[in-house]
Structure formats: structure tokens, C-alpha cells
Short mmCIF file of C-alpha atoms and ligand atoms in Angstrom, two decimals:
data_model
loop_
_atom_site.label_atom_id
_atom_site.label_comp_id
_atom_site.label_asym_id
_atom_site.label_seq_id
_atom_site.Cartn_x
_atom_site.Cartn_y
_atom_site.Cartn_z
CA UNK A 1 13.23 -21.62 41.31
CA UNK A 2 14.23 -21.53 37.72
CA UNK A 3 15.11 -18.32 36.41
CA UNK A 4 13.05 -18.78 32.87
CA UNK A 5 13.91 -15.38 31.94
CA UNK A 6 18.03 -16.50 31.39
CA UNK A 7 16.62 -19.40 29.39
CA UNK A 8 14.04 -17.27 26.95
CA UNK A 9 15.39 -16.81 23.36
CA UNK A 10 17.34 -12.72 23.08
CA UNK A 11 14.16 -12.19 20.34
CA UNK A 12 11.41 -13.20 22.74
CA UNK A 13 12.51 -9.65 24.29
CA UNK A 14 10.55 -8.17 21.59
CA UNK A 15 7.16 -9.99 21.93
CA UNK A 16 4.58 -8.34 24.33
CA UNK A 17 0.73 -9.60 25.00
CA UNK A 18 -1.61 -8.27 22.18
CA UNK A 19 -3.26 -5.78 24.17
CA UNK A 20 -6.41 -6.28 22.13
CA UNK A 21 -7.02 -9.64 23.77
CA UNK A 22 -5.75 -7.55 27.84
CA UNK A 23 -8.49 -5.41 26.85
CA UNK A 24 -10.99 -7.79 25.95
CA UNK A 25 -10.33 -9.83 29.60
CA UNK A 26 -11.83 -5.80 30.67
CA UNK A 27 -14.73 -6.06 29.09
CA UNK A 28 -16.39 -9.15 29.40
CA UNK A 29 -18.32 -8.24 32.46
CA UNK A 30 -21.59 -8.44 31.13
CA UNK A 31 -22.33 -4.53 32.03
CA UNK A 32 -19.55 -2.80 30.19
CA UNK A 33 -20.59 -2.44 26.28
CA UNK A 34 -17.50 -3.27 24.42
CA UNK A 35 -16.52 -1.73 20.80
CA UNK A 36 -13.29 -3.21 21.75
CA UNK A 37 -12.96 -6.33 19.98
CA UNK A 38 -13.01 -8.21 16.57
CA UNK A 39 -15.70 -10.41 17.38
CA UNK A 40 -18.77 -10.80 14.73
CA UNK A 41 -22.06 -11.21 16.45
CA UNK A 42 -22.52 -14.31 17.84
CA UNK A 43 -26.36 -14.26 17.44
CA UNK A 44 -25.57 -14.73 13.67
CA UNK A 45 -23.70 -18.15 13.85
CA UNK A 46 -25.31 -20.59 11.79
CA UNK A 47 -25.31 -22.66 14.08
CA UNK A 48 -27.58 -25.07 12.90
CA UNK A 49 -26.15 -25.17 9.53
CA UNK A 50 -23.00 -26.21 10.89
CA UNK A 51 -24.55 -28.58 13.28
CA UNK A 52 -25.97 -30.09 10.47
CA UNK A 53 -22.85 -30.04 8.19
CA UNK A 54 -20.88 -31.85 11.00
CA UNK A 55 -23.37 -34.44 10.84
CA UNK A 56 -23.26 -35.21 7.33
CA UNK A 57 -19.45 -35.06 7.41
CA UNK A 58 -19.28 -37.30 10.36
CA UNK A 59 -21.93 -39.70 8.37
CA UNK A 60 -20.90 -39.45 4.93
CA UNK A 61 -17.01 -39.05 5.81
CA UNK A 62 -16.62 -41.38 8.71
CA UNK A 63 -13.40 -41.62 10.06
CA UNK A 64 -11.88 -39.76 7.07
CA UNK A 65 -13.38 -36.79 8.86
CA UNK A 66 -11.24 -37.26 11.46
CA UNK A 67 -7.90 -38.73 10.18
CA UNK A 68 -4.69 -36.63 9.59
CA UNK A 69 -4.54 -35.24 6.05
CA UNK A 70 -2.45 -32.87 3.53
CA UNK A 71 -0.59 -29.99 4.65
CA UNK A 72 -1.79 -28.20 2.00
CA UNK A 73 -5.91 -29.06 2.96
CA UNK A 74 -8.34 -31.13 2.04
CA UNK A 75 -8.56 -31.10 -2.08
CA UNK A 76 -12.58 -30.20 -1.88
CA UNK A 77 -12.19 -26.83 -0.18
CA UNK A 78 -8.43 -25.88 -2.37
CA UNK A 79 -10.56 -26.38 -5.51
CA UNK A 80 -13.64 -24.95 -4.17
CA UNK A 81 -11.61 -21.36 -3.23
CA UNK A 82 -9.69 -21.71 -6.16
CA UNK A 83 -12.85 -21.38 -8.26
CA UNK A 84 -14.20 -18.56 -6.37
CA UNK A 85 -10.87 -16.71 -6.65
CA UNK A 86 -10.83 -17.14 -10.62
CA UNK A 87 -11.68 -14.51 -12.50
CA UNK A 88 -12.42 -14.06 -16.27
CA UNK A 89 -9.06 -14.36 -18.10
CA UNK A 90 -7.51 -15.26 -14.56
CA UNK A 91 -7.15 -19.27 -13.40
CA UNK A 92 -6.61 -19.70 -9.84
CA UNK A 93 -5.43 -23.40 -9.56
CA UNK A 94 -6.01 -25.79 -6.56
CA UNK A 95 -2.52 -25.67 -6.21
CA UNK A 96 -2.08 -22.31 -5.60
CA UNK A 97 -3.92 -22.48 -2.33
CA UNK A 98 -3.02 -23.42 0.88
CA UNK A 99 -5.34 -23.68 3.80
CA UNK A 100 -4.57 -22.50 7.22
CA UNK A 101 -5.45 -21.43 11.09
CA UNK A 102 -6.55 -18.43 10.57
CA UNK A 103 -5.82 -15.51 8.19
CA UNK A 104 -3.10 -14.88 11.50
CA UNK A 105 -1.70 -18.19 10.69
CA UNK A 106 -1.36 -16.77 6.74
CA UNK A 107 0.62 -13.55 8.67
CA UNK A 108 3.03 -15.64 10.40
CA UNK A 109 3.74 -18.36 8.04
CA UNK A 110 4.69 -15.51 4.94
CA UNK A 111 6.91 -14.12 7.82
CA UNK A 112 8.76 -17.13 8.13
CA UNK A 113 9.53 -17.66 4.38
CA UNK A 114 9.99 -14.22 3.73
CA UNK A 115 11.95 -12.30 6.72
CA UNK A 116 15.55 -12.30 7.68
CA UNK A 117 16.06 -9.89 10.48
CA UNK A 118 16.51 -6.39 10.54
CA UNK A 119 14.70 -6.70 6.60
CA UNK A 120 12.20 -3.46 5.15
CA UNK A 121 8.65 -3.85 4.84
CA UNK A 122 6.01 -0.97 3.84
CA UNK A 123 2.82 -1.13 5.95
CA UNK A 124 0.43 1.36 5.82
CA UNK A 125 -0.46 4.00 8.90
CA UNK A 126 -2.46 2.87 11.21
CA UNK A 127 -2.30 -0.38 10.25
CA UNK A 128 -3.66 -4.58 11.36
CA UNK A 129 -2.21 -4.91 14.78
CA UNK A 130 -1.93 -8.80 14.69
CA UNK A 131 0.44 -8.64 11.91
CA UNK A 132 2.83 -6.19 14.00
CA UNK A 133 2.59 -8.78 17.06
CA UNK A 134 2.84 -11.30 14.56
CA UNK A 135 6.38 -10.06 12.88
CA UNK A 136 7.81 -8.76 16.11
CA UNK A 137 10.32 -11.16 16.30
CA UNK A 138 11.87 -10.42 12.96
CA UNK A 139 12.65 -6.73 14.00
CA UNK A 140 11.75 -5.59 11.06
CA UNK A 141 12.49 -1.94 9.88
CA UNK A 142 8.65 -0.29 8.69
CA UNK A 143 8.78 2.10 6.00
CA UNK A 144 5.19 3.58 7.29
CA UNK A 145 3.45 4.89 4.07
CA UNK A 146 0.26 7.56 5.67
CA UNK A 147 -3.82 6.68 4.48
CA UNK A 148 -6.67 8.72 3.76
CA UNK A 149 -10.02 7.65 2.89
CA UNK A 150 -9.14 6.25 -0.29
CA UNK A 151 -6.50 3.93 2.03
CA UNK A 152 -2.94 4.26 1.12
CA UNK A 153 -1.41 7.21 -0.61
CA UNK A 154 0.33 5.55 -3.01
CA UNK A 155 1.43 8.78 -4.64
CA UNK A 156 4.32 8.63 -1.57
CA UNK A 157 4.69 5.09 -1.91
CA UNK A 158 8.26 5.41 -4.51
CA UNK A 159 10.87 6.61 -2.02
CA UNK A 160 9.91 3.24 0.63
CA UNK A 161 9.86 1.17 -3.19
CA UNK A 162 13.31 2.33 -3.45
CA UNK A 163 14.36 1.03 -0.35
CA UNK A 164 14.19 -2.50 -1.09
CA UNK A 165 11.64 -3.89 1.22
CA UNK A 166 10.86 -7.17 1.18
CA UNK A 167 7.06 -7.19 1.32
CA UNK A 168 4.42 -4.48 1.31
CA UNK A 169 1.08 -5.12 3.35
CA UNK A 170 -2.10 -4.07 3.00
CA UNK A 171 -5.69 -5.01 4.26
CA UNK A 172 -7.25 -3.24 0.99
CA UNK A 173 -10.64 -3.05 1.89
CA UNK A 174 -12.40 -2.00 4.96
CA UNK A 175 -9.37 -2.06 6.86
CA UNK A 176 -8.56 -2.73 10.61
CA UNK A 177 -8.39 -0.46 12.11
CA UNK A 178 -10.20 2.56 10.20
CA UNK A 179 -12.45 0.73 7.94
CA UNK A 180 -10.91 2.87 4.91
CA UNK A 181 -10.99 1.20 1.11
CA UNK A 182 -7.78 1.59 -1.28
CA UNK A 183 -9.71 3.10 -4.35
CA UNK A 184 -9.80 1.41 -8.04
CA UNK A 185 -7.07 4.26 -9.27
CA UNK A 186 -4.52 3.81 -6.41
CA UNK A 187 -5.21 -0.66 -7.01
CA UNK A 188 -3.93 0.04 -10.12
CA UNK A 189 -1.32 2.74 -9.72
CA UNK A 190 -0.28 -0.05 -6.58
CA UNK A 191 0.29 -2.38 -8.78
CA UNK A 192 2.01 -0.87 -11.42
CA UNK A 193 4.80 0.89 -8.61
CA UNK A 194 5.44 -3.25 -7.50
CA UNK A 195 5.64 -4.36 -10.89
CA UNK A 196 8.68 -1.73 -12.12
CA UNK A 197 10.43 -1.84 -8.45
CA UNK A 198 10.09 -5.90 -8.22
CA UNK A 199 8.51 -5.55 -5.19
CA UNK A 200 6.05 -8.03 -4.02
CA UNK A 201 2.26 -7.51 -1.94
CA UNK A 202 0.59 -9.22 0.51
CA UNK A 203 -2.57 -8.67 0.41
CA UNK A 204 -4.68 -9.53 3.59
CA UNK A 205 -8.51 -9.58 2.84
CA UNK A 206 -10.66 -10.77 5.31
CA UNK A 207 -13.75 -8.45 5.35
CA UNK A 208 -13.74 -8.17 1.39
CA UNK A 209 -17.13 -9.81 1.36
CA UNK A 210 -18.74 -7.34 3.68
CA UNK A 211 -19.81 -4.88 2.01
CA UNK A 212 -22.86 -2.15 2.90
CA UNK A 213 -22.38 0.69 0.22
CA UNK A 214 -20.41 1.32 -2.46
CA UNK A 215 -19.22 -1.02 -5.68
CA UNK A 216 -16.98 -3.99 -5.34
CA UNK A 217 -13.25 -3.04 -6.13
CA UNK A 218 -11.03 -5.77 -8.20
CA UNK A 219 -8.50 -7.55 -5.56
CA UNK A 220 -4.85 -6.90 -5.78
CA UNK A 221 -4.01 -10.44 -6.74
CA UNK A 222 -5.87 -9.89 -9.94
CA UNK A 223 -5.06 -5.89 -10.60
CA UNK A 224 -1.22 -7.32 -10.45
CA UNK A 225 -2.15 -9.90 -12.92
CA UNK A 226 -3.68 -7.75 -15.50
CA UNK A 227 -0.56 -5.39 -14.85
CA UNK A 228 1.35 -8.29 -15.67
CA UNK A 229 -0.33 -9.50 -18.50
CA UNK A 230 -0.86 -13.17 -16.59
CA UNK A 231 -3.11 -15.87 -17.25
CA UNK A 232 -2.39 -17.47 -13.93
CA UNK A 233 -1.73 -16.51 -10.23
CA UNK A 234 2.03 -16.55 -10.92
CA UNK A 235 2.99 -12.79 -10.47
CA UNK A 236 3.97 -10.69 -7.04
CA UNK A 237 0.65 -11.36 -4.34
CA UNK A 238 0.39 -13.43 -1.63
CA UNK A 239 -3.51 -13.30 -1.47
CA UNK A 240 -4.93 -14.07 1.90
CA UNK A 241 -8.46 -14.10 3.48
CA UNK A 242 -10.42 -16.27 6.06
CA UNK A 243 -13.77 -17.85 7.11
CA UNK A 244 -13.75 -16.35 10.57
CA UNK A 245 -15.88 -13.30 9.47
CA UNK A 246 -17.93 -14.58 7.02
CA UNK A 247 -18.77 -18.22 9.10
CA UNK A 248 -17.31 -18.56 12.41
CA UNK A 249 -13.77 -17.13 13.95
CA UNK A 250 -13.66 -20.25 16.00
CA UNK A 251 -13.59 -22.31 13.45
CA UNK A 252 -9.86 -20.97 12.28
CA UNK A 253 -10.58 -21.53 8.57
CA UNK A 254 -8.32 -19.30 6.01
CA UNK A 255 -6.93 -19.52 3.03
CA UNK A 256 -3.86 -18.02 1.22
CA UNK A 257 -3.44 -18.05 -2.52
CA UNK A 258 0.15 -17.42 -4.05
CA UNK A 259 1.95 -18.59 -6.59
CA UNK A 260 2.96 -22.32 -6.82
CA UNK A 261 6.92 -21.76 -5.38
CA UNK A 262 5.38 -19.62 -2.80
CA UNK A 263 2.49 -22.56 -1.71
CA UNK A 264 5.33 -25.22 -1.71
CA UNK A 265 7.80 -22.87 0.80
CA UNK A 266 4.43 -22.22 3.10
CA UNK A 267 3.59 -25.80 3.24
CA UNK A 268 6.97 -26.76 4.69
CA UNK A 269 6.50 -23.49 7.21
CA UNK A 270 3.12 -25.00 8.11
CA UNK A 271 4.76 -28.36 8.76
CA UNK A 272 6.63 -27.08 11.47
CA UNK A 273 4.82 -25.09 12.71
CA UNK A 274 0.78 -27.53 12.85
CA UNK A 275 1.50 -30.58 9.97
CA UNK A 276 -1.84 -29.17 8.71
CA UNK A 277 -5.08 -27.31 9.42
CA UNK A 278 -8.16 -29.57 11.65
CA UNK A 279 -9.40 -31.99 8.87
CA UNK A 280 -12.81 -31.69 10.49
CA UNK A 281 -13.54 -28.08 10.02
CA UNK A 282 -11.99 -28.37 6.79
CA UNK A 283 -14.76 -30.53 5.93
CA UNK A 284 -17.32 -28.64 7.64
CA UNK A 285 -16.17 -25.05 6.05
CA UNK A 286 -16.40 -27.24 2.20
CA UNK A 287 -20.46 -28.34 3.41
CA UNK A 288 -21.43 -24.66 4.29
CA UNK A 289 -20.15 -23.86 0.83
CA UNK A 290 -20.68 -26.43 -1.96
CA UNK A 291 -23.98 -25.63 -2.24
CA UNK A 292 -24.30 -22.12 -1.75
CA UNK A 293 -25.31 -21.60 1.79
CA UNK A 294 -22.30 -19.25 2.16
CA UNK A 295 -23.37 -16.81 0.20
CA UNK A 296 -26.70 -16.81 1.44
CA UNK A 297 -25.35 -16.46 4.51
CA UNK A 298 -22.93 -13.06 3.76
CA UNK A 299 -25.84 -11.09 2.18
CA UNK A 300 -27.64 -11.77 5.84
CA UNK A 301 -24.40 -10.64 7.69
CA UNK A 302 -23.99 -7.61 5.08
CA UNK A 303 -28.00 -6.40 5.87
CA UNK A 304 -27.39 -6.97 9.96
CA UNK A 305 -24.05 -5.28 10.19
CA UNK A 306 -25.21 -2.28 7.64
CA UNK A 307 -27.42 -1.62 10.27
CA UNK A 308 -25.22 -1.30 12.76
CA UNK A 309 -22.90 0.94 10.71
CA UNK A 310 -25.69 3.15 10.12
CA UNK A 311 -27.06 3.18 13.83
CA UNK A 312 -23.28 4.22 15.41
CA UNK A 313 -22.68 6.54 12.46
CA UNK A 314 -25.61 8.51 13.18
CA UNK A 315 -25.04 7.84 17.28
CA UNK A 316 -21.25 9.54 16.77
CA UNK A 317 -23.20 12.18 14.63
CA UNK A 318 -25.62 12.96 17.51
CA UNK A 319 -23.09 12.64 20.80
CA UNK A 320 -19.78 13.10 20.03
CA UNK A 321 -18.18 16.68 19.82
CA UNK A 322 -17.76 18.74 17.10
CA UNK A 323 -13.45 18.41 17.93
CA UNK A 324 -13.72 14.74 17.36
CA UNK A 325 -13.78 12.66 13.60
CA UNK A 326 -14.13 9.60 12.16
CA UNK A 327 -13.78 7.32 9.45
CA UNK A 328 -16.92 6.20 7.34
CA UNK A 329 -16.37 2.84 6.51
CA UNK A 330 -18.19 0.97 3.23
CA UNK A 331 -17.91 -2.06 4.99
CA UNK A 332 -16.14 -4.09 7.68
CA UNK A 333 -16.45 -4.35 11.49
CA UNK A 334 -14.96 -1.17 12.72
CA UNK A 335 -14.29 2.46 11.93
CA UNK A 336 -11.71 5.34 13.42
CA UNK A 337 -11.92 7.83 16.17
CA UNK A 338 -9.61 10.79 15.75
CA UNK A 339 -9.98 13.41 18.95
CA UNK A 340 -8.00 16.32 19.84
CA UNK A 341 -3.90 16.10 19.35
CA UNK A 342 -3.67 16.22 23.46
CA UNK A 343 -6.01 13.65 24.44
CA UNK A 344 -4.54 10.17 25.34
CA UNK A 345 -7.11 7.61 24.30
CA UNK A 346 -4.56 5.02 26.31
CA UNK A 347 -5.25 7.43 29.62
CA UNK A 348 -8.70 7.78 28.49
CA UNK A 349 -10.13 4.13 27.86
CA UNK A 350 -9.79 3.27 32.07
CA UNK A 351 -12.31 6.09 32.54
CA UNK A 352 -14.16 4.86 29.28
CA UNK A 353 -14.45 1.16 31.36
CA UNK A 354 -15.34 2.32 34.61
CA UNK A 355 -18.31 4.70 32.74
CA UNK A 356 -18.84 1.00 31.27
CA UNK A 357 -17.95 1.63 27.73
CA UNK A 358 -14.61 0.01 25.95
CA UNK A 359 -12.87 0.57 22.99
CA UNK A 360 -9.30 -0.58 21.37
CA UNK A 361 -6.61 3.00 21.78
CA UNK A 362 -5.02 3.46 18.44
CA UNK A 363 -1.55 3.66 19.25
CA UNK A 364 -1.19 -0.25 18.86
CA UNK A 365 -2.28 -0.36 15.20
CA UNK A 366 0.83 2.35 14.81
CA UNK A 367 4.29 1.89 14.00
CA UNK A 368 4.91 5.86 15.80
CA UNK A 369 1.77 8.08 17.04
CA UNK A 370 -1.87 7.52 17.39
CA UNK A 371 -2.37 8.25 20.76
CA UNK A 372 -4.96 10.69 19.93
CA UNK A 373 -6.87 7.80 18.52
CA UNK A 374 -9.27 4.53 18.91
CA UNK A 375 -10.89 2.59 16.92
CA UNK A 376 -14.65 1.29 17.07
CA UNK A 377 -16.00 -2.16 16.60
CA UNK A 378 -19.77 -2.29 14.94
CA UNK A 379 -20.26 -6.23 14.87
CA UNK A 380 -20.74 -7.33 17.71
CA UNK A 381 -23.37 -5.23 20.13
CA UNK A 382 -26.87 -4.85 19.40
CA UNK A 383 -28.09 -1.40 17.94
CA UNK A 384 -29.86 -0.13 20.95
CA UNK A 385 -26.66 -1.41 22.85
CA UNK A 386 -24.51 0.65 20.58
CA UNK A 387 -26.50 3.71 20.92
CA UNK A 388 -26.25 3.73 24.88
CA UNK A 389 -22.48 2.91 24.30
CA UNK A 390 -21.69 6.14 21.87
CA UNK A 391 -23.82 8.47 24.27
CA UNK A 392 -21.36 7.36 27.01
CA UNK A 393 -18.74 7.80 25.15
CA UNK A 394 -19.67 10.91 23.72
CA UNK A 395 -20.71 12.21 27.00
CA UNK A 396 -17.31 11.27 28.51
CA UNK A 397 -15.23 12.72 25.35
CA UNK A 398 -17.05 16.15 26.10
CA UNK A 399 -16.11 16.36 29.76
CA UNK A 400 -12.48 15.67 28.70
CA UNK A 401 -12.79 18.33 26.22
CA UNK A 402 -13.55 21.15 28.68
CA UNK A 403 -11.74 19.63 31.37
CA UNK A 404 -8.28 19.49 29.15
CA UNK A 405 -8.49 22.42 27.22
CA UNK A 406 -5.13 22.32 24.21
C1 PLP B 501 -6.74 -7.49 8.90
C2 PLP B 501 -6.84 -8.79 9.61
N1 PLP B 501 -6.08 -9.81 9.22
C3 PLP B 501 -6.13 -11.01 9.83
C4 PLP B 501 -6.99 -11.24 10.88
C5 PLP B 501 -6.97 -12.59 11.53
O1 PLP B 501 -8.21 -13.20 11.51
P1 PLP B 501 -8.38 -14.77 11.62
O2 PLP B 501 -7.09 -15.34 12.14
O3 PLP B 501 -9.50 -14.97 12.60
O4 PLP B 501 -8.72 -15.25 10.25
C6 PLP B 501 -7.80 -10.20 11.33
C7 PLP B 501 -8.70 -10.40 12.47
O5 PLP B 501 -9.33 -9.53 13.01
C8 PLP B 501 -7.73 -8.94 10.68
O6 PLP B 501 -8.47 -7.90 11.05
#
């Protein structure tokens, strides 16, 4: 027998299964209602859309469709995002975007241009699991800046700023794991803190689109540019968000935006690491767009997972006890479960499972702590299925209560 463990690389030590996707292997008995994952619901694929879109690209395209092609993506879909990233007095240029697998693809590939190991980085508590898995191999030291629910506290942002990290990252709106929004004053108050310590953002946006309540914030790549007097998307974001809530996760279409020196180190990341993103559903994300469909599309997702928001919102109002809180998300897939200091939500999710009920424990999305938490996803079950789900869960957080007094 080979002894593979003597042959694996000292920083493979540090990599352990996500145990999002353990979890998820749980729950996909049929009976077991799962908050657990990421996934959008599947009922809302447009399926036929993209059925017809690969037709047209297989007919109009040919063999193009199928060919090898830039590293950097097709030119239809870089100019097509670049437009929809411009902004009044803000030009977002083709060649400031680079398509990729997967907004996870965008997290690893900025690692690899950006990290030496052992460097700083400022994340914000809780924060996106996949980018922790993601960077584990860098062993990178987290300055952990705390949230509320106006996201990061960027009042205690200046001591980690004067530590020198190399990146800070943030999911600004309807973040995963608590669903929170950074608020217009601390976007701008963000900004200005990077701009006088040099320090540079990544800003990871996938569920900007879905919005249910609330106005439409400005992104960070454009806050930094009016802080910067710019014209162009030349100052200190790497800009980052993906098709894979908005269209299809299986599709692994994303995008990241970033200035021009930035693109051109990422493409020669992504050229180790995949030569370049599938040239078909390149082609087939650029149909669903060009003419509109898209958009039609997100206002459909926003009114279907509103509803869903609503219906657990007012389900964790109705069954949960009066020792437990949550976040109250404006948008997003998921929201936050806080319950007494005491309980382990680790210990407490096998008893969740065999009561037929799963969610995702907290303590994953946290550099230290957060056992006392989980978080909820809203996307994926039907309402009536996420109403029986929270009375289970409620019913089963109750028990606990009396049966582990603090
Ligand atoms: C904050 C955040 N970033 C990135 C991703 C990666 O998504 P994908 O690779 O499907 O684009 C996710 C997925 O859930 C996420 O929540």
C-alpha cells in the first residue's frame, strides 16, 4: 500500500471537507427538510429559456460554441457585464473583466495573486465559509472585524487597517451567513479608511440583485471610485459576483471586475489553474442576457423568494422561543439564528436531522466562536415546507431550552 499521507504537500494539513457540502450528503433523503444549503429553488430554473438559448448557440455558433477560447471569456459577455457594471461618471471596460467558474473560482484565483503565507487579511464576523476553505492553505492571519445589522462596524475597522493586511473581504449585501447589509454611511466611511491606509477590498457580491425590501445601496467598486475621484475601475476593488443565483449554480458562470494589472495577473492564475471558463455556457449565460430575459427573470426570483422570507420570518416569530434571535435579512437566501450562549448548535443539528429538519451550525462561517449559532437557508423549500420545518425546529429548540437550563 502506498502511504499517500508521506507524499501530501505539509499545507494540505490545513484543508478539511467543507462541512456545508458533509451536511448536505445528510439531508438529501427526501423526508428531512433542509435549510442547510445554498441551493436556489430548482423549480425556478429557466429551463426552457436555456434550452432554447443552447439551441440557438449551437445553431447560430456552430462549432465556435464549442471550441477552446480566451482566458479572459468570450468578448460578448466581458462587454455585456462591463456595461451593466458602468455607472454614470464610472466606465467599466471589457477589459477589466474576467470571467470565471464560479464566484469560488473569483475567491481562489485573488488568493493566488495576492497571498504569501502567514499574510493579514480583515474579514468580517461570521463571515462566507467558502472563502475560509478557499484560503486555508495560505495560513493566513484574520484580523476578525464584529457585524451588526448594518454589516461591518467599520468604526473598529482602523486598528486591523494599521496592521497591514493585504486584502479586506466583504460580501456587502445580504451576506452569507446572516443576510445583514453594510449601510450607505459605513460604504462610504469603508471606503474612505482603504483609501488613506492603501488598503485594498474585495468585494464579493453575489446576491446583490436579490432584493425584497429596502433601497438599492451603491457597490463598493464604485463608492471607492467616487472616493477616489476616478473615471475608471482603476482604484483598490476587486469586484466579484456570479450567475449561479440569479440563472443557474450549475452553470458556474461569474465574473470579477478589477483593474486592468489586476485582470492580466488573474488571467495567468486562471491559466493554470482551467486555461479558461466552458465556452458553451459562456455563450449560453450572453443569450439569457442580451435581450433582457435576465432581468425579467430576477424580479420573478425577487417576488418567489420574498415570499419565503416573509413565510419563515413570521414561522420563527410564531415557534421559536423568546431566548432565541435572528437576523432580518433585505434580501438573499439565508438569515441567522442566535440561541442561548450554552447551546451547541454543532451537538444540536444530529437531533435537528433525526426530528428531520437540517440546518448549517455557525461555527464554520467563524474565524473563533459561533457555536451558539446556525444559519437558515430560505431558497430552496417550498413555504408550506418551511413552515413544518421552523415548527420542528422551534419545537426542538424549546425542549433544549428547559432541558439545558444556563
Ligand atoms: C458569499 C459567497 N461568495 C461566493 C459564493 C460562490 O458561489 P458560486 O461559486 O456558485 O458563484 C457563494 C455561494 O454560496 C457565496 O455565498
Amino acid at each position: 500500500m502506498v502511504n499517500w499521507n508521506a507524499k501530501f504537500a505539509a499545507r494540505t494539513g490545513r484543508m478539511r471537507r467543507s462541512s456545508i457540502r458533509e451536511i448536505l450528503k445528510l439531508t438529501q433523503r427526501p423526508d428531512v427538510i433542509s435549510f442547510a444549503g445554498g441551493l436556489p429553488a430548482p423549480e425556478l430554473f429557466p429551463i426552457e429559456q436555456i434550452r432554447a438559448a443552447a439551441d440557438r448557440v449551437l445553431t447560430e455558433r456552430g462549432a465556435g460554441a464549442l471550441q477552446y477560447s480566451t482566458s479572459e471569456g468570450i468578448p460578448e459577455l466581458r462587454s455585456y457585464l462591463a456595461a451593466r457594471m458602468s455607472r454614470p461618471g464610472l466606465t467599466v471596460s471589457p477589459d477589466n473583466i474576467l470571467i470565471v467558474q464560479g464566484g469560488q473560482q473569483a475567491i481562489d484565483l485573488v488568493g493566488r495573486i495576492l497571498f504569501d503565507e502567514g499574510d493579514r487579511a480583515i474579514v468580517e464576523s461570521p463571515t462566507y465559509l467558502g472563502m475560509l476553505v478557499a484560503w486555508r492553505a495560505y495560513n493566513l492571519n484574520y484580523l476578525v472585524v464584529p457585524t451588526d445589522q448594518h454589516g461591518l462596524i467599520t468604526e473598529l475597522l482602523p486598528p486591523a487597517l494599521r496592521q497591514n493586511p493585504k486584502l479586506m473581504y466583504l460580501v456587502p449585501n445580504f451576506q452569507n451567513p446572516q443576510g445583514v447589509t453594510l449601510s450607505g454611511a459605513r460604504r462610504a466611511h469603508l471606503a474612505q479608511l482603504a483609501a488613506e491606509h492603501g488598503s485594498v477590498i474585495l468585494e464579493d457580491n453575489p446576491y446583490g440583485d436579490l432584493r425584497y425590501s429596502g433601497e438599492d445601496l451603491p457597490s463598493l467598486y464604485a463608492v471607492d471610485a467616487q472616493v477616489r475621484g476616478l473615471s475608471e475601475l482603476n482604484g483598490g476593488v476587486i469586484y466579484t459576483s456570479s450567475f449561479s443565483k440569479i440563472l443557474a449554480p450549475g452553470l458556474r458562470m461569474a465574473w470579477i471586475a478589477a483593474p486592468v494589472p489586476v485582470i492580466d495577473k488573474l488571467v495567468q492564475a486562471k491559466q493554470g489553474a482551467d486555461l479558461q471558463c466552458n465556452t458553451f455556457s459562456q455563450y449560453i449565460a450572453y443569450e439569457v442576457c442580451k435581450d433582457g430575459f435576465i432581468d425579467a427573470h430576477i424580479l420573478r426570483l425577487r417576488d418567489a423568494y420574498r415570499q419565503r422570507r416573509d413565510v419563515m420570518l413570521a414561522a420563527l416569530e410564531r415557534e421559536f422561543p423568546e431566548e432565541a434571535r435572528w437576523s432580518k435579512p433585505d434580501g438573499g437566501l439565508f438569515l441567522m439564528v442566535h440561541v442561548p450562549q450554552h447551546i451547541n448548535a454543532t451537538e444540536l443539528l444530529k437531533e435537528a436531522i433525526e426530528r428531520k429538519v437540517a440546518y448549517v451550525p455557525g461555527d464554520d462561517f467563524h474565524v473563533e466562536g459561533g457555536q451558539n449559532t446556525f444559519r437558515l437557508n430560505y431558497s430552496n423549500a417550498s413555504p408550506e415546507m418551511i413552515e413544518e420545518g421552523i415548527r420542528r425546529l422551534g419545537a426542538l429548540l424549546k425542549e433544549v431550552i428547559v432541558r439545558q437550563p444556563a
